[in-house]
Short mmCIF file of C-alpha atoms and ligand atoms in Angstrom, two decimals:
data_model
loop_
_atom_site.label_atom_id
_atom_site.label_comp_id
_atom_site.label_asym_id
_atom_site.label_seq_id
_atom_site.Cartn_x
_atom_site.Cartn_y
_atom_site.Cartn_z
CA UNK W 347 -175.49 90.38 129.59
CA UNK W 348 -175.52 93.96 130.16
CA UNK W 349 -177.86 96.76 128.67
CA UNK W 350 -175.67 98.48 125.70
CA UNK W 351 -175.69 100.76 123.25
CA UNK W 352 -173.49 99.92 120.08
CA UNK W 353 -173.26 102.90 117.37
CA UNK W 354 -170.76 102.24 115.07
CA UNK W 355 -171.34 104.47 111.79
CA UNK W 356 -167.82 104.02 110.24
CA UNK W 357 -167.73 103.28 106.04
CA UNK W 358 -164.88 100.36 106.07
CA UNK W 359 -163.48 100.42 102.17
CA UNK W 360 -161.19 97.91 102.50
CA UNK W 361 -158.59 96.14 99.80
CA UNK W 362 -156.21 96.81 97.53
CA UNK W 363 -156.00 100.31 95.61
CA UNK W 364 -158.51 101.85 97.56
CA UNK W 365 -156.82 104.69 98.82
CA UNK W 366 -157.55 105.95 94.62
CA UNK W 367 -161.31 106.66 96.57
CA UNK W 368 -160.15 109.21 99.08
CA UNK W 369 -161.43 112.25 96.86
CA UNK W 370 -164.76 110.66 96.31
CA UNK W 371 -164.91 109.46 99.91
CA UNK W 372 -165.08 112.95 100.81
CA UNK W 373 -167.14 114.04 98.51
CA UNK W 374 -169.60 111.58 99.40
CA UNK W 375 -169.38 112.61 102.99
CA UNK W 376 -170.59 116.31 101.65
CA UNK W 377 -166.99 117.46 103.34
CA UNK W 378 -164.78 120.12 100.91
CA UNK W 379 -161.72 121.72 102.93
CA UNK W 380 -159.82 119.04 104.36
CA UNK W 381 -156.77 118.92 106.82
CA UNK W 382 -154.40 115.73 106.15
CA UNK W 383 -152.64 114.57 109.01
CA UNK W 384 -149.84 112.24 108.77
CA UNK W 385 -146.76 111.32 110.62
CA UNK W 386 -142.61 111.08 110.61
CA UNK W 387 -142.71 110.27 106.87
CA UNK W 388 -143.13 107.04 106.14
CA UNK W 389 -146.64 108.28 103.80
CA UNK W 390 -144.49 110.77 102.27
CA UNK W 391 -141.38 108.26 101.35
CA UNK W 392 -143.99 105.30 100.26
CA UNK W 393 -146.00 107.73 97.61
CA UNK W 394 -149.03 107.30 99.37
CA UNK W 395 -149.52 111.33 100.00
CA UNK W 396 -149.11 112.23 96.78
CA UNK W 397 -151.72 109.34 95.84
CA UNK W 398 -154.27 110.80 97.91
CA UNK W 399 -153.75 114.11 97.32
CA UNK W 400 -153.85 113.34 93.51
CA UNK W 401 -157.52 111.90 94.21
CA UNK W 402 -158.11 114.90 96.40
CA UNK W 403 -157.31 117.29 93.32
CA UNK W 404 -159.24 115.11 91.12
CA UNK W 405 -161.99 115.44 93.42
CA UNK W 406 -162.00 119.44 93.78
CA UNK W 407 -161.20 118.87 97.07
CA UNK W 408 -159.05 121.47 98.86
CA UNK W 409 -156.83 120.60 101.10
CA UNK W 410 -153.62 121.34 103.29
CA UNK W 411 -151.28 118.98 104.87
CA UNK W 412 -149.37 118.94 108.25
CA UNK W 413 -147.09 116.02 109.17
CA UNK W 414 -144.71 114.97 111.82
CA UNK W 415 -146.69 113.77 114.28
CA UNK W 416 -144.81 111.17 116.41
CA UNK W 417 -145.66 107.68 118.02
CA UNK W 418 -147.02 107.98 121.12
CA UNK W 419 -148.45 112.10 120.24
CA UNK W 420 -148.25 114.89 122.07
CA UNK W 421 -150.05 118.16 122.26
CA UNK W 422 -148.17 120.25 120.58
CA UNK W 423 -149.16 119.43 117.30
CA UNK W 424 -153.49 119.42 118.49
CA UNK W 425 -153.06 122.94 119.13
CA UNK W 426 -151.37 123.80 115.79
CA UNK W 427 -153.40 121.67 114.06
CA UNK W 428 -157.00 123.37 115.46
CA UNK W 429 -155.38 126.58 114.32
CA UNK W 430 -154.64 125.50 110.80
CA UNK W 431 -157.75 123.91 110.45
CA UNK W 432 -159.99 127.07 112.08
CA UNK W 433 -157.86 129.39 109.82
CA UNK W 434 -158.77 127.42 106.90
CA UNK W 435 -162.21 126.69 107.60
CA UNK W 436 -161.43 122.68 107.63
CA UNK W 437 -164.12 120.71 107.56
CA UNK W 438 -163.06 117.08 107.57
CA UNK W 439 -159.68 115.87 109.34
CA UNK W 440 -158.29 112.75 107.07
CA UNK W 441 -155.67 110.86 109.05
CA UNK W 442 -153.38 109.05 107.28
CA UNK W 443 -151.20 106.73 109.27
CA UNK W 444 -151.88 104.64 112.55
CA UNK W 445 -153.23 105.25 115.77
CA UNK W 446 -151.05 108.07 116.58
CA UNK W 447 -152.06 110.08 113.43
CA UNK W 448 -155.69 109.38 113.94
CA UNK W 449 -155.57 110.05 117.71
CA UNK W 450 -154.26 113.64 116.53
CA UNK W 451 -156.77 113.59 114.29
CA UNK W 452 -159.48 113.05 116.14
CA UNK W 453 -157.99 115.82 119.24
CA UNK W 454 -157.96 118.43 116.81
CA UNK W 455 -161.45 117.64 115.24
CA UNK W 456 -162.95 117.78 118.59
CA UNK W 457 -160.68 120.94 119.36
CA UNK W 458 -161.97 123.10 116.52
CA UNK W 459 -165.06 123.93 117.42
CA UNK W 460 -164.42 124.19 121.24
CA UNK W 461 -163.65 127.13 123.07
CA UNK W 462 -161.93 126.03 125.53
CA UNK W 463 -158.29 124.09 125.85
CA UNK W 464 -158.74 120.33 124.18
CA UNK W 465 -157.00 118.76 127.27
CA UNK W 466 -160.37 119.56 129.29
CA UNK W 467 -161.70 116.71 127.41
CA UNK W 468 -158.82 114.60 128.67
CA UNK W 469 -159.01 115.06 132.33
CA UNK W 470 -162.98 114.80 132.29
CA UNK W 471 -163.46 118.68 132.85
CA UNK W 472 -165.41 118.63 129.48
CA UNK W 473 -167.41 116.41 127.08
CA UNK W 474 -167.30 116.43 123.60
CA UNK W 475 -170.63 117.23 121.93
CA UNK W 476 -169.38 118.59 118.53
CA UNK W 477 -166.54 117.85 116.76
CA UNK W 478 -165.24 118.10 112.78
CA UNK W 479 -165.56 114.71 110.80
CA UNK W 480 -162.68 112.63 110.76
CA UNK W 481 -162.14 110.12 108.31
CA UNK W 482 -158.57 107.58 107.95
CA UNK W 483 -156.08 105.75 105.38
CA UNK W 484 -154.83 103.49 107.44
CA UNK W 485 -151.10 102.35 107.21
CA UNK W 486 -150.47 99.86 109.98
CA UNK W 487 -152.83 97.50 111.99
CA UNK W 488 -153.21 97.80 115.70
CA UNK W 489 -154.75 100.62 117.96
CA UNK W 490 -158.00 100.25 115.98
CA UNK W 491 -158.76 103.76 116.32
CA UNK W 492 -159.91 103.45 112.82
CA UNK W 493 -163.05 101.80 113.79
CA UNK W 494 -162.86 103.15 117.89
CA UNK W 495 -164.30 106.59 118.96
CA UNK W 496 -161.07 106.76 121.31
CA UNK W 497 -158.09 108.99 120.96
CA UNK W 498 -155.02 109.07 123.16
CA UNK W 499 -152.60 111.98 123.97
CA UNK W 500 -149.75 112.31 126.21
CA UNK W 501 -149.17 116.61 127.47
CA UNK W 502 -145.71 116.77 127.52
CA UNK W 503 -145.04 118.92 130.24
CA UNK W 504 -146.91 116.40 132.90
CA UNK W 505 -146.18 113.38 130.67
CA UNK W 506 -149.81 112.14 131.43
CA UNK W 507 -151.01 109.55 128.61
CA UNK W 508 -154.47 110.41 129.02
CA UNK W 509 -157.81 108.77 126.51
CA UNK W 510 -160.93 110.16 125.40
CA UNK W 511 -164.02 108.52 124.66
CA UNK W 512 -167.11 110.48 122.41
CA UNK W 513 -168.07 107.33 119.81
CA UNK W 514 -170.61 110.04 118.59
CA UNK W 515 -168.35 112.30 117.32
CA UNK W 516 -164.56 110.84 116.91
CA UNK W 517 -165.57 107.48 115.07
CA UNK W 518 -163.84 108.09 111.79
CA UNK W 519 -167.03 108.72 109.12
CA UNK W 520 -164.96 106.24 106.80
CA UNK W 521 -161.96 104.45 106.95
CA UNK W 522 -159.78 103.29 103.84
CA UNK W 523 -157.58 100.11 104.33
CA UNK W 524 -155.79 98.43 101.78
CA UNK W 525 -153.22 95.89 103.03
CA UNK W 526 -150.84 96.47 100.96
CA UNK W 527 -149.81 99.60 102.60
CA UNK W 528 -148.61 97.56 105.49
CA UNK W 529 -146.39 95.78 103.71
CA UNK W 530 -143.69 98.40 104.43
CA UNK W 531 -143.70 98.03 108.08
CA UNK W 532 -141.03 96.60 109.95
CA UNK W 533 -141.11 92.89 111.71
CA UNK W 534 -141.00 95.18 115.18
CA UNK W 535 -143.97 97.52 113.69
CA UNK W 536 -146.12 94.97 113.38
CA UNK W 537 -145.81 92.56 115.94
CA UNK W 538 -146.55 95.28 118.50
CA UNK W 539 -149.48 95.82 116.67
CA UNK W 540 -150.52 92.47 116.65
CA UNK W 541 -149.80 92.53 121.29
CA UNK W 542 -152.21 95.57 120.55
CA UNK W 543 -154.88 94.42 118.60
CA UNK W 544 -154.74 90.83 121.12
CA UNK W 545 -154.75 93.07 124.67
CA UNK W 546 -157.89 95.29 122.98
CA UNK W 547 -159.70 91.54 123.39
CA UNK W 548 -157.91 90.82 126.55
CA UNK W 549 -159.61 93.47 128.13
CA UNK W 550 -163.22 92.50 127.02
CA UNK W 551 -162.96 88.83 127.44
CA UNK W 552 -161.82 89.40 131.23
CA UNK W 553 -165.01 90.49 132.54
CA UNK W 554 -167.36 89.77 135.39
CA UNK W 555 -170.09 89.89 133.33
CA UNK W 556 -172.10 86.64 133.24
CA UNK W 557 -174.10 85.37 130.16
CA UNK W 558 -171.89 87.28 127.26
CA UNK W 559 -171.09 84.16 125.25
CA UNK W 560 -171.64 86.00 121.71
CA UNK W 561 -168.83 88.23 122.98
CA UNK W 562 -166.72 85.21 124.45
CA UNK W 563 -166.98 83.30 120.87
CA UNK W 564 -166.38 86.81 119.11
CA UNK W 565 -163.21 87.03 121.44
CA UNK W 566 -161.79 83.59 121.34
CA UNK W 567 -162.46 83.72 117.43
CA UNK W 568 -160.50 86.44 116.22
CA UNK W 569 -157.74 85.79 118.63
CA UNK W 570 -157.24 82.36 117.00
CA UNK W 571 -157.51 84.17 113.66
CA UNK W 572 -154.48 86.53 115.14
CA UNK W 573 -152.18 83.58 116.65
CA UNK W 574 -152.85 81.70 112.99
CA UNK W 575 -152.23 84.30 110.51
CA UNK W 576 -149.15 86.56 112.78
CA UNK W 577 -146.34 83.93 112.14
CA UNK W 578 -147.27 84.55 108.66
CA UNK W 579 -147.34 88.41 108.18
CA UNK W 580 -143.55 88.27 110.43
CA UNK W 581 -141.75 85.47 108.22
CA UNK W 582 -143.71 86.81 104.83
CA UNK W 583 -144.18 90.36 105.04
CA UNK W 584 -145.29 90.87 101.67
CA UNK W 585 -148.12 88.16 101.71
CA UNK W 586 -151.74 89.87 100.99
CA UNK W 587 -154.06 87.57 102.60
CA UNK W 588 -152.16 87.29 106.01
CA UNK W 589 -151.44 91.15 105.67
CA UNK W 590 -155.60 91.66 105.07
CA UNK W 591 -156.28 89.33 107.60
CA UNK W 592 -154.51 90.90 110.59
CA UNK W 593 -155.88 94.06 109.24
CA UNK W 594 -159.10 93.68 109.36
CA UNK W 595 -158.76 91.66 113.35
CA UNK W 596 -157.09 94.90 114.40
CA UNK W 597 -160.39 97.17 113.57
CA UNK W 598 -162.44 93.75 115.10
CA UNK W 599 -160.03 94.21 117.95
CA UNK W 600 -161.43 97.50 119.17
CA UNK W 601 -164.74 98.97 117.70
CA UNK W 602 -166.57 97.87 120.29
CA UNK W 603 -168.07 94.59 118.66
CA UNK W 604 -166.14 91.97 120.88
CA UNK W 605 -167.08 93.67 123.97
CA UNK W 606 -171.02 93.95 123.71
CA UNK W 607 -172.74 93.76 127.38
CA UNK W 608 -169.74 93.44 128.84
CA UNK W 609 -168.45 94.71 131.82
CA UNK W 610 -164.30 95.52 130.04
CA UNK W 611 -161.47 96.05 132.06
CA UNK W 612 -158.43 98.26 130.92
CA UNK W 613 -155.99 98.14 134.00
CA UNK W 614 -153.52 96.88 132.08
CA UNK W 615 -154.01 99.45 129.01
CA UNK W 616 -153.69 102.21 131.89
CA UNK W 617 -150.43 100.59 133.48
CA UNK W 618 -149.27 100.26 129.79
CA UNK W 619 -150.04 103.96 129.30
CA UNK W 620 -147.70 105.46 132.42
CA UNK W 621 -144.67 103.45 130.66
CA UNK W 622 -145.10 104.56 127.44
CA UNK W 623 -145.36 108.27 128.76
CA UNK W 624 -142.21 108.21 130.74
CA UNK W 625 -139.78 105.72 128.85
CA UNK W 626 -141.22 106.80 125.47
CA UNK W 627 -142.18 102.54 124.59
CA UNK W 628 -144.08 101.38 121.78
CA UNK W 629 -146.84 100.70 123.31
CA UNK W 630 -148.15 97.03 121.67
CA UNK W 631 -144.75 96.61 123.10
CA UNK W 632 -145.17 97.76 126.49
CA UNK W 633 -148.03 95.57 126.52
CA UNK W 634 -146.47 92.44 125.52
CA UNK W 635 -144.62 93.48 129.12
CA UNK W 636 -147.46 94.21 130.89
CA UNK W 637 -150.04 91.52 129.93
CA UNK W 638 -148.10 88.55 130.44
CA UNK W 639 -147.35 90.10 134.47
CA UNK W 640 -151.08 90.96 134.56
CA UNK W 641 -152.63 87.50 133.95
CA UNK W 642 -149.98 85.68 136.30
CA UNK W 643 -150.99 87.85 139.14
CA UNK W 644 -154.82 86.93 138.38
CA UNK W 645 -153.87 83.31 137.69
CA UNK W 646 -153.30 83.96 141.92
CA UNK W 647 -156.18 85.85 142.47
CA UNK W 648 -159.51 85.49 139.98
CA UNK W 649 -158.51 82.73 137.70
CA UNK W 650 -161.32 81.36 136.80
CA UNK W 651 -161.57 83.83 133.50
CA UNK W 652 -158.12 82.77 132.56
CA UNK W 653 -158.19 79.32 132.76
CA UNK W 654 -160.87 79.53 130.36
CA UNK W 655 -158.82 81.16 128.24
CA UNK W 656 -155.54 79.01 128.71
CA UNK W 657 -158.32 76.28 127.35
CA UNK W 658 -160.23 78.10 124.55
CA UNK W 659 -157.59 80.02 123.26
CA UNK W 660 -154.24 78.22 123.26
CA UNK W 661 -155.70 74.51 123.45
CA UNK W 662 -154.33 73.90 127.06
CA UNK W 663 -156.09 71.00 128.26
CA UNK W 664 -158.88 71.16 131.06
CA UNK W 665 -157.71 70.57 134.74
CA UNK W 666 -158.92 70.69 138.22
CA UNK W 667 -156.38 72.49 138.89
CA UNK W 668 -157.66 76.17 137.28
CA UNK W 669 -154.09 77.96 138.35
CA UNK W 670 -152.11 75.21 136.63
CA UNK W 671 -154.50 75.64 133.34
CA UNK W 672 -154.16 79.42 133.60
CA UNK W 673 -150.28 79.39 134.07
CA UNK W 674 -149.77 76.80 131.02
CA UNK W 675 -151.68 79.20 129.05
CA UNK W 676 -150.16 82.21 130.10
CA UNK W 677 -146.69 80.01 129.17
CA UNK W 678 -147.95 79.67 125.70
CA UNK W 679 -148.96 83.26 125.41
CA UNK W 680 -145.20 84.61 126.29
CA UNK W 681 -144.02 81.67 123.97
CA UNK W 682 -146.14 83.04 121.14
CA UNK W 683 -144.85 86.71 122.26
CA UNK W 684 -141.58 85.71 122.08
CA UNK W 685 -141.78 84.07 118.66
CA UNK W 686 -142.89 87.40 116.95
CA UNK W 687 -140.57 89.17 118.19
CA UNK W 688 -141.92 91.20 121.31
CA UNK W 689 -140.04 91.52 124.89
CA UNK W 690 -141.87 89.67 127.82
CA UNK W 691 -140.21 92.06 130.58
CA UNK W 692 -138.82 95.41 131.39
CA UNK W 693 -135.54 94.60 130.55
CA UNK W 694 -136.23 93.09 127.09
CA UNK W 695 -138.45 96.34 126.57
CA UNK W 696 -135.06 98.53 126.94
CA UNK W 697 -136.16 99.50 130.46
CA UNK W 698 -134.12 97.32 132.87
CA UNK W 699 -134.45 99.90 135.80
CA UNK W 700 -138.28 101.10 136.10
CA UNK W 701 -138.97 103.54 138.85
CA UNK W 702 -142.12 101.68 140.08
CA UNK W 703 -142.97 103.86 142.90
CA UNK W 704 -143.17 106.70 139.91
CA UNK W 705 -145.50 104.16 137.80
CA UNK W 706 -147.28 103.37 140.82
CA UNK W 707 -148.47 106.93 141.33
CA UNK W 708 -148.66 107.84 138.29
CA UNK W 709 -151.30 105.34 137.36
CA UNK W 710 -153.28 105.74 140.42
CA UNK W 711 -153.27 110.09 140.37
CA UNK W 712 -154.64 109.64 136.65
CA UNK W 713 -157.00 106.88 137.09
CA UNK W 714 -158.25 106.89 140.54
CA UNK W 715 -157.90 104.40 143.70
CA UNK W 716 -158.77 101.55 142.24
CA UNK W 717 -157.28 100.64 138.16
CA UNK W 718 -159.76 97.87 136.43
CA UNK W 719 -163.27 95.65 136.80
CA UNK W 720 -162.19 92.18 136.45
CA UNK W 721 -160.31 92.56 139.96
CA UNK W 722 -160.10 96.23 141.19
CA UNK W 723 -156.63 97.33 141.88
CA UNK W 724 -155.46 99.13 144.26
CA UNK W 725 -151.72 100.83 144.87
CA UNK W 726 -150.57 97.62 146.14
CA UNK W 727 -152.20 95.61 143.63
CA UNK W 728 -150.41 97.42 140.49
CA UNK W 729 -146.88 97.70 142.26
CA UNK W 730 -146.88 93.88 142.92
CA UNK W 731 -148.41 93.45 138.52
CA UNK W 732 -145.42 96.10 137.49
CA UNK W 733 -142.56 94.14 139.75
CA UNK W 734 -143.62 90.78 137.94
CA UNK W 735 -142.91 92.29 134.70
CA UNK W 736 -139.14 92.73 135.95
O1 NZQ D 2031 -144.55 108.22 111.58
P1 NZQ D 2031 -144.31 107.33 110.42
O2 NZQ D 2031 -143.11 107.68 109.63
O3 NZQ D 2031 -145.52 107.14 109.58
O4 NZQ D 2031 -143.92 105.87 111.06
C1 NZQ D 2031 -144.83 105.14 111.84
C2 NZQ D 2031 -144.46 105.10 113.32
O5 NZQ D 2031 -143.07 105.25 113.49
C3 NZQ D 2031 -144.71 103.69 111.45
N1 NZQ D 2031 -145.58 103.32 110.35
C4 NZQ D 2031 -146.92 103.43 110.28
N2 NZQ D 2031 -147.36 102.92 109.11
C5 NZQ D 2031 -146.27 102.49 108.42
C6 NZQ D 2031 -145.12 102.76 109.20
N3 NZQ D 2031 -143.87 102.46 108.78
C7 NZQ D 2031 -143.75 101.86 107.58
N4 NZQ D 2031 -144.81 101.57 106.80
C8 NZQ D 2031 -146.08 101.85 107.18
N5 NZQ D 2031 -147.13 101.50 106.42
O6 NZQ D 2031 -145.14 102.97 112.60
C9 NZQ D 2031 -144.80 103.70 113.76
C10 NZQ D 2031 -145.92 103.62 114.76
O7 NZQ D 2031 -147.06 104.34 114.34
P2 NZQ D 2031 -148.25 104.64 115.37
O8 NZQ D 2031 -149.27 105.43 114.67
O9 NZQ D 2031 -147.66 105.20 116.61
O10 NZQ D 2031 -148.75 103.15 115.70
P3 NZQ D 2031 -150.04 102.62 116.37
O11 NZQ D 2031 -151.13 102.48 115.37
O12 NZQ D 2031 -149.61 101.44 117.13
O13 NZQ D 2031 -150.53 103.76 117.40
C11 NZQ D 2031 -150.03 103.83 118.71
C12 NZQ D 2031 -150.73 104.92 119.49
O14 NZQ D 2031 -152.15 104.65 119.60
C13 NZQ D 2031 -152.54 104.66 120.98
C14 NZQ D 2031 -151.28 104.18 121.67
O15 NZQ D 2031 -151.28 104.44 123.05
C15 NZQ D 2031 -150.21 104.97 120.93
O16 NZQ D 2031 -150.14 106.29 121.38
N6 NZQ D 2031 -153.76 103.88 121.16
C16 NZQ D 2031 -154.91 104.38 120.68
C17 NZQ D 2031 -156.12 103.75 120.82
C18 NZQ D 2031 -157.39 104.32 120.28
N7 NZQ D 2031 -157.38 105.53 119.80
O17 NZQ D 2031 -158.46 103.70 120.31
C19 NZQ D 2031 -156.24 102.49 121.56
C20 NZQ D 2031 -154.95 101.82 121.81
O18 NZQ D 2031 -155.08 100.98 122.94
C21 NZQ D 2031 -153.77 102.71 122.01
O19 NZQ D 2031 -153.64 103.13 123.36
ZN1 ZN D 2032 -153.92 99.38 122.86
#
């Protein structure tokens, strides 16, 4: 096991009604002027903004709202959004929505007090070392940036899908999720989420790393949690325990906890990334693409991680033959895709002609010469992963 460092200082309030605590939440966390960010509307037409602004009022909380942000966010709205919130002297960001909203969030927090452009942090030409609080309502289960210090933002004129990581200063201070607020998703909504919150362990379990079996069991666990309670949460949308459930595996998923002292790999988050920049993809979606072509190439290649997987995870019995175990299991895995509702290649995804040469390079001018730990890719490498996904 690796030396690590795990600081995770996020206030989960999770269950039904608990959005009613926003105004208190704040005023716990000694914040008073607060930006609310939210997204194409589906806050506003549910009542949950004028729920949490109620409990903002109630709290003598001021606050000011800007919405629209889109799946997949762009920069536009950071740079409005740190001039709203340095004109109003914000001192808390409160995302209300998924990943997307928070992301936003969590750019413009770190924008505020920095003089510079936010997209330095982006590109590695600066580090974040003080940012605004952030704090989330959560409305749909998957990127786990309610419990992650990451945030994610595409520039629109380069269309480069770009992360940042500062756990010190983006992990959300405290994080409201009540189930029931997912209940209004749509099938397609939330099985994506569910490819997201499943790759986020993906790319932990498939590590070099020996001796991490707390993180292996952690891993395997909640992914069997994920493949028993998702059939339930697509034919039953409305059910609260399945709903709470997956809810509470996406934050699992990501804040760090199944990946102690391991080495993680993210190639296949980063290949994800270039397609949902240029074809505009959800991107649990484009994963659901991506993963599937990812694994087969390493059943070729390193399989020895995937077999035990195949064996753990979806029950395929042990072999001698480790790229016969892996494949079965990777079979399974596209079964279980396929049953929820996702696409398994580009053509499914709405993208029957990718222009691989353009992912290709992409990928590689963002990320470097070599994508990944658990094999490291080169150009070749990821053009032969992409043209399996065909
Ligand atoms: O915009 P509204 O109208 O709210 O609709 C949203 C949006 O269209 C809708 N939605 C959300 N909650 C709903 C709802 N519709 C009905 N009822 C509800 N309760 O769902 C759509 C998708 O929302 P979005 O926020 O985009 O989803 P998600 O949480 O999947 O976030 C995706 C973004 O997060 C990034 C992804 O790349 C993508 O840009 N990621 C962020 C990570 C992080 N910060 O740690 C890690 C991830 O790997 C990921 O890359
Ligand atoms: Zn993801």
């Amino acid at each position: 096991m690796n030396n690590f460092t795990f600081f995770s200082p996020t206030e989960f309030v999770f269950g039904r009604d608990t959005e009613l605590q926003t105004g208190k939440l704040i005023r716990k966390h000694a914040a008073r002027r607060v930006l609310i960010v939210y997204g194409g509307g589906s806050a506003v037409r549910s009542g949950l903004l004028g729920r949490i602004e109620t409990s903002l009022d109630a709290a003598g909380v001021f606050h000011i709202s800007m919405g629209g942000i889109q799946a997949n966010p762009v920069d536009g709205p950071v740079y409005k959004g740190i001039e709203i919130a340095r004109r109003n002297e914000i001192d808390l960001v409160l995302a209300v929505g998924g990943g997307s909203v928070i992301d936003t969030s969590k750019a413009i927090a770190a924008g505020v007090p920095y003089e510079g452009d936010f997209w330095d942090f982006y590109i590695g030409k600066a580090k974040v070392t003080k940012a605004l609080r952030v704090a989330v309502v959560l409305t749909i289960p998957a990127a786990g940036s309610e419990g992650s210090g990451n945030s994610v933002i595409t520039k629109e004129s380069t269309r480069q899908k770009m992360s940042l990581r500062a756990p010190e200063q983006l992990r959300p201070v405290f994080a409201v999720m009540n189930p029931v607020l997912t209940f209004t998703l749509p099938a397609w909504q939330t099985a994506a989420g569910i490819t997201d919150m499943m790759a986020h362990i993906f790319e932990r379990y498939f590590t070099n790393t020996p001796a991490v079996t707390v993180a292996d069991r952690m891993c395997e666990g909640v992914l069997q949690a994920i493949i028993e309670e998702a059939p339930k949460v697509i034919t039953c949308p409305n059910g609260y325990d399945a709903r709470a459930n997956i809810m509470w595996c996406g934050m699992v998923a990501h804040n760090g906890t199944c990946g102690v002292g391991c080495e993680e790999d993210w190639a296949t988050h980063f290949m994800e990334h270039e397609i949902s920049a240029h074809y505009g993809v959800t991107h649990g979606a484009g994963l659901a693409v991506m993963f599937p072509a990812w694994l087969t190439w390493m059943a070729n290649h390193h399989v020895e991680r995937v077999a035990l997987w195949a064996h753990r995870v979806w029950g395929v019995a042990e072999q001698s033959d480790l790229r016969a175990q892996a494949l079965e299991g990777i079979a399974r895995f596209k079964a279980f895709l396929q049953q929820i509702g996702m696409p398994t290649d580009f053509k499914s995804l709405g993208v029957p002609n990718p222009d691989i040469p353009l992912l290709v390079d992409s990928l590689h001018r963002n990320k470097g010469e070599y994508v990944g730990a658990y094999v490291r890719l080169t150009r070749k490498d990821s053009e032969e992963i992409y043209r399996l996904a065909l």
